[in-house]
XYZ file of C-alpha atoms in Angstrom:
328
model
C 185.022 -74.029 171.417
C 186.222 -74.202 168.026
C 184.569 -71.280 165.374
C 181.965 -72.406 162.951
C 183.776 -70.786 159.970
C 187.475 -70.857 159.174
C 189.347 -69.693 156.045
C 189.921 -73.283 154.908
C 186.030 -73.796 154.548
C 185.990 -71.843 151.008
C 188.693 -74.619 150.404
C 186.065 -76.895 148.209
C 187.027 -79.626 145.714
C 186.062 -77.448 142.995
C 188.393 -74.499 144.359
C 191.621 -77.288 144.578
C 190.805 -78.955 140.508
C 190.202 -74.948 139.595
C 193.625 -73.618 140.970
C 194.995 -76.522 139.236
C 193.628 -75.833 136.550
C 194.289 -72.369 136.669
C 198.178 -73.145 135.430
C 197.183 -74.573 132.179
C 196.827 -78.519 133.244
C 193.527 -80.519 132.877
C 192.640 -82.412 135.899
C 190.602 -85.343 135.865
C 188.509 -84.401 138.967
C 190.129 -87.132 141.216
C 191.345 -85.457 144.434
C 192.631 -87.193 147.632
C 193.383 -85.379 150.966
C 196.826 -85.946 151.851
C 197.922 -86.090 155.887
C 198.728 -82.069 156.524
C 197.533 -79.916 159.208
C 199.429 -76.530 158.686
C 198.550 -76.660 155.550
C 195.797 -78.132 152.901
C 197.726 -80.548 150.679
C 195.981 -82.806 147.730
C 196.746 -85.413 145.075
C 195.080 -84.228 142.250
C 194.766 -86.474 139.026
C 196.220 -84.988 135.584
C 194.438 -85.658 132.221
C 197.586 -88.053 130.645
C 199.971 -87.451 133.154
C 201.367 -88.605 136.797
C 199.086 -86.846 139.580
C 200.537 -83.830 140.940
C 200.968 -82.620 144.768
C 199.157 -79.210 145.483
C 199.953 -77.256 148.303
C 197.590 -74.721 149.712
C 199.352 -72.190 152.287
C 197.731 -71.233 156.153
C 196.208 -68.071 155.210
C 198.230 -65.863 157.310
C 200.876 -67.637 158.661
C 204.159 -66.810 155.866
C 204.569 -64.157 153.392
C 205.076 -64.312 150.051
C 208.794 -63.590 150.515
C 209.430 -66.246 153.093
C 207.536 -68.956 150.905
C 209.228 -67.904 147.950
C 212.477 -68.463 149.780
C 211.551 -71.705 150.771
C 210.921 -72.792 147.324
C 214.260 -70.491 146.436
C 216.375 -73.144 148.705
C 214.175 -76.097 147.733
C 215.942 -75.434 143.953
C 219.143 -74.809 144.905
C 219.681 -78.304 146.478
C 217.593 -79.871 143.871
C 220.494 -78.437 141.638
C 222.881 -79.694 144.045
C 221.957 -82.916 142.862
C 220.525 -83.418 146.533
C 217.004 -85.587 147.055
C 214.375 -82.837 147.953
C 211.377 -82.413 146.021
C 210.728 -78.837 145.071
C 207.743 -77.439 143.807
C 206.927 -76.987 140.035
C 207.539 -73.428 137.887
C 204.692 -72.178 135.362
C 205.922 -69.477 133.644
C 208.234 -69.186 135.784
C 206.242 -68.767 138.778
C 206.078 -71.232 141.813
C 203.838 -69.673 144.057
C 200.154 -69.051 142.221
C 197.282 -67.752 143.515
C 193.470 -68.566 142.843
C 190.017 -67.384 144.747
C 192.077 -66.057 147.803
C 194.576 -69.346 148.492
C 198.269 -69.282 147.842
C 198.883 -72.772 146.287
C 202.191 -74.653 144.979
C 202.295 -77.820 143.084
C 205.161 -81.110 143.575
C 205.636 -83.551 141.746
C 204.437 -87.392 143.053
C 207.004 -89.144 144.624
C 206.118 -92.448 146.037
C 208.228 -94.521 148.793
C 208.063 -95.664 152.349
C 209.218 -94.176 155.952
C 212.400 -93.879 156.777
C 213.738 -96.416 159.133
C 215.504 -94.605 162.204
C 216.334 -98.031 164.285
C 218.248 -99.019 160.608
C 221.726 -97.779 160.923
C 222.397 -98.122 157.120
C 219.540 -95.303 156.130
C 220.431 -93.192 159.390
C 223.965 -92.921 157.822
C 222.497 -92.030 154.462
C 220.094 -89.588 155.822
C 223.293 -87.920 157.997
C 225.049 -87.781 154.567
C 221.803 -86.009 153.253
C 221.955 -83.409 155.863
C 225.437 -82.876 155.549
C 225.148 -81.942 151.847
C 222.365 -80.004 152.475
C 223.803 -77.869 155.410
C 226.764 -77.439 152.739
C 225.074 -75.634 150.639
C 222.774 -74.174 153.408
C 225.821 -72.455 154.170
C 226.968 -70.599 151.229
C 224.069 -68.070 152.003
C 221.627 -66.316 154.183
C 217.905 -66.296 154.599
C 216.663 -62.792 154.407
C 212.771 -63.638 155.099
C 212.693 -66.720 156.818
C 212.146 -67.155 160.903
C 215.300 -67.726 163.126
C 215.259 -70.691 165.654
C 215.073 -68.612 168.610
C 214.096 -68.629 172.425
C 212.068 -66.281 172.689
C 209.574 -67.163 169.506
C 209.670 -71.304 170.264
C 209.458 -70.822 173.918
C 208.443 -67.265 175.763
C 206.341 -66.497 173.165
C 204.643 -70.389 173.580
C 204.579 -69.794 177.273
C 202.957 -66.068 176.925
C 200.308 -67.758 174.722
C 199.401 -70.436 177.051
C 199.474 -68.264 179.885
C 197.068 -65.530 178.060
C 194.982 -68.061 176.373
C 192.105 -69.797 177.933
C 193.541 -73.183 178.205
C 194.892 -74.264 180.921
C 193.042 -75.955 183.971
C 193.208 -73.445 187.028
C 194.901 -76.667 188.830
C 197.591 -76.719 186.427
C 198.509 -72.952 185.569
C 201.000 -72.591 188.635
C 202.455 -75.617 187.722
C 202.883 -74.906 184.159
C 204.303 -71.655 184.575
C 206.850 -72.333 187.302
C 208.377 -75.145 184.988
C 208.017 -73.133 182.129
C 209.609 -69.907 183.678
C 212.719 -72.643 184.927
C 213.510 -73.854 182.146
C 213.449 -70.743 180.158
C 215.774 -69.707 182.508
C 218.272 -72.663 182.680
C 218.861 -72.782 178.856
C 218.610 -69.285 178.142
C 222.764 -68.804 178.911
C 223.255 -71.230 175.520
C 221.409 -69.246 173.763
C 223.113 -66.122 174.239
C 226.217 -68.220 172.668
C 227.204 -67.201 169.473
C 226.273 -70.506 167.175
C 226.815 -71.057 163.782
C 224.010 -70.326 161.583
C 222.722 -72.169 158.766
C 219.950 -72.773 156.331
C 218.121 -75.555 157.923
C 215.235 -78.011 156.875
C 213.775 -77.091 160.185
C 211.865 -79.949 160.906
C 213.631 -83.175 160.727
C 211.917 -85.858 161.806
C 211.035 -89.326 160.180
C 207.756 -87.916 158.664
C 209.577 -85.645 156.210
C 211.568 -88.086 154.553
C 210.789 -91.025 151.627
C 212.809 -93.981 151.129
C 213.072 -94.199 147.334
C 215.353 -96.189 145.174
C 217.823 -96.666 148.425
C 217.850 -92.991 148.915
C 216.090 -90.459 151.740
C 214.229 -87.968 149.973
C 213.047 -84.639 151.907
C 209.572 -84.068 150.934
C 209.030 -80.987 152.945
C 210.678 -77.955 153.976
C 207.591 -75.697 155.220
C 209.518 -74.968 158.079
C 213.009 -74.275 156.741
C 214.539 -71.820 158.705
C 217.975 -70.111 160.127
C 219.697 -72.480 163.442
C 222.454 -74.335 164.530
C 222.753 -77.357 162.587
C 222.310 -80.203 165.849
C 218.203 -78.657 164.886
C 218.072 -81.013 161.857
C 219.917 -83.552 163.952
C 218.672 -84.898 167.332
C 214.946 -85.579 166.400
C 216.605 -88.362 164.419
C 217.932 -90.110 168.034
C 215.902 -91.460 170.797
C 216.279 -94.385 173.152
C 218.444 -94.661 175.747
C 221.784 -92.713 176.167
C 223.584 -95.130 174.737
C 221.466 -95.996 171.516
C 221.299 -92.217 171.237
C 225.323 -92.078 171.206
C 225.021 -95.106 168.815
C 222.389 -93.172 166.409
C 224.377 -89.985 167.046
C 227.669 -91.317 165.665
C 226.022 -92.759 162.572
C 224.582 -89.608 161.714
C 227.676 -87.899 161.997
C 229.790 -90.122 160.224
C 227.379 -89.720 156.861
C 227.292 -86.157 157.936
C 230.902 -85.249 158.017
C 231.415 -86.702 154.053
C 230.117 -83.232 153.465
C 230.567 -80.772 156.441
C 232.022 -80.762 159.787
C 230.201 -80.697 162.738
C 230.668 -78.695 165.815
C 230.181 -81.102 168.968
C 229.522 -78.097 170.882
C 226.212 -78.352 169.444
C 225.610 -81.253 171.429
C 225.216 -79.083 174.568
C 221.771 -77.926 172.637
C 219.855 -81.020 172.549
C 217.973 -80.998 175.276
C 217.365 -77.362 175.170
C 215.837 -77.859 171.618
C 213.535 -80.563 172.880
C 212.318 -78.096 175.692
C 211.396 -75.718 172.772
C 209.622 -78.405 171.037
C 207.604 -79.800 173.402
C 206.766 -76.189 174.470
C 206.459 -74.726 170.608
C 203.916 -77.907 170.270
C 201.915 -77.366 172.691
C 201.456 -73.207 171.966
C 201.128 -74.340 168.583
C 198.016 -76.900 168.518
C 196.348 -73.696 170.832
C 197.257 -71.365 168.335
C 195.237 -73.798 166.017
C 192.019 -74.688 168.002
C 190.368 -72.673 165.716
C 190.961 -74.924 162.497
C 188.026 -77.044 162.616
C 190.684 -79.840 161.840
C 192.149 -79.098 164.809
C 190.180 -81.061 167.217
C 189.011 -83.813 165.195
C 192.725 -84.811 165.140
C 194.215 -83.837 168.686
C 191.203 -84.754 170.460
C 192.655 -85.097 173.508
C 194.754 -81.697 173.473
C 193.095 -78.923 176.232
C 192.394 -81.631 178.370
C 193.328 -81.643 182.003
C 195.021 -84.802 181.337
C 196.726 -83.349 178.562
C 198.345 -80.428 180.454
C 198.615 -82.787 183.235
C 201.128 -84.642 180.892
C 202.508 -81.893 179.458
C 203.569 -80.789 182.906
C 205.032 -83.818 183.746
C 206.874 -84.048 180.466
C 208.593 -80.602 180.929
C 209.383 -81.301 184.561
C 211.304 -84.724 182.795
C 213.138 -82.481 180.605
C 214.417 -80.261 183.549
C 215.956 -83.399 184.917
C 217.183 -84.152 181.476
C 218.795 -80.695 181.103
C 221.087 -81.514 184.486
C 222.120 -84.267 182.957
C 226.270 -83.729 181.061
C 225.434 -83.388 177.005
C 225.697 -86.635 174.375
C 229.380 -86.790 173.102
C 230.545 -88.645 170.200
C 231.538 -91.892 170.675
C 233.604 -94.200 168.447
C 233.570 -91.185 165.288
């Protein structure tokens, strides 16, 4: 059962308008929760100006150094003239601190979702991500996590499997799927990829449509990969629409970079690590009171039921030959 307390509770409204405050702005005590989970993130009203975005770090889950570099990267593309919203300097600092929480403020930008199924902004976004994986190239991360096996999937697994959460019906099952898949995939990741800076997490939640344009709104989970990572959550459907979707992307992409189609031998792979990493991860987070209010139905028998059956999907998917470009 989830704990009573959690680090979040000290997290009161007065705590987010004094940490604003804190930089030398004046709120005016209107505050509205924002959809996060990781993370705590607010609007917060401004005496006389637009309301800003603040940001209030998982106690415990990056370092200084590693958010730091996030923000680092989140300049360098805004100086690339590149559609990202990065967080706001005071004094020249990004990352502040007040009563125990590491906190960053954005500026408000306003727009609707992304449309995926719209082949006009999946080109556009593809010509995002090929700018940014341009200049995501010209350097290294030093702090930030790799996109690895063994943290998005043995280390899931080993959590599962150590935790108290799954059903004693459904832990033979879950590990002998687990353990075979882990081992089918594992030979491409011994390959010797190209590495990038990556936005990490590239779905249709982290992007605005604003003034005809994609804008990335979050890079939390920037990190060093191949670049197909920031590319196949944006296909789905069937193989063909995904070889339709696929080809768009690439064709924006390519303005900027070139892409490797050896990459495409990694899609499936990477969904096995999310659909594992997903799973370890809303465990990791029963804790957080939030946590079960919105994934009611995680730690369910049904749920690992599904999850089961999902994974065994994906080992079917894996013997299946890789997406190839089509008509690009």
């Amino acid at each position: 059962m989830p704990q009573s307390h959690h680090p979040y509770d000290a997290l009161t409204p007065d705590v987010v308008i004094d940490s604003v405050e804190s930089v030398g702005l004046w709120s005016d005590a209107r505050i509205f929760p924002l959809n996060s989970y990781e993370n705590r993130v607010y609007q917060v009203g401004i005496e006389g100006a637009e309301p800003l975005i603040a940001k209030f770090y998982r106690p415990g889950r990056w370092t200084d150094a590693q958010i730091l570099e996030e923000h680092a990267f989140a300049h360098e593309l805004v100086a690339a003239e590149i559609p990202v919203v990065a967080p706001l300097a005071f004094d020249g600092q990004t990352l502040m601190e007040h009563q125990g929480f590491r906190f960053a403020l954005f500026p408000r930008r306003g727009g609707r979702q992304v449309e995926l199924d719209n082949f006009d902004h999946l080109e556009q976004v593809g010509t995002m991500l090929g700018r940014i994986h341009a200049v995501g190239a010209a350097r290294a991360f030093e702090h930030r996590p790799a996109l690895t096996l063994q943290h998005f999937a043995i280390d899931s697994r080993d959590f599962i499997l150590e935790g108290d959460f799954l059903p004693p019906e459904n832990r033979s099952a879950y590990e002998s799927v687990t353990a075979h898949i882990i081992e089918q995939i594992a030979p491409l990741f011994d390959q010797p990829w190209r590495q990038l800076r990556l936005h990490g997490d590239c779905h249709a939640g982290n992007f605005l449509w604003r003034d005809d344009t994609p804008w990335f709104v979050d890079l939390d989970d920037c990190l060093t990969g191949p670049a197909i990572q920031d590319i196949w959550m944006l296909i789905s459907g069937s193989r063909d629409e995904q070889t339709a979707y696929l080809d768009t992307v690439i064709e924006g992409y390519e303005t900027f970079t070139p892409f490797d189609p050896r990459e495409l031998q990694l899609v499936e792979p990477l969904r096995c690590l999310r659909q594992m990493h997903h799973a370890a991860w809303l465990a990791r987070r029963w804790q957080d009171p939030a946590f079960p209010m919105a994934f009611p139905w995680f730690n369910t028998p049904r749920f690992w039921a599904e999850h089961i059956l999902a994974l065994r999907e994906q080992q079917a998917a894996l013997r299946e030959p890789p997406l190839t470009l089509g008509a690009v």
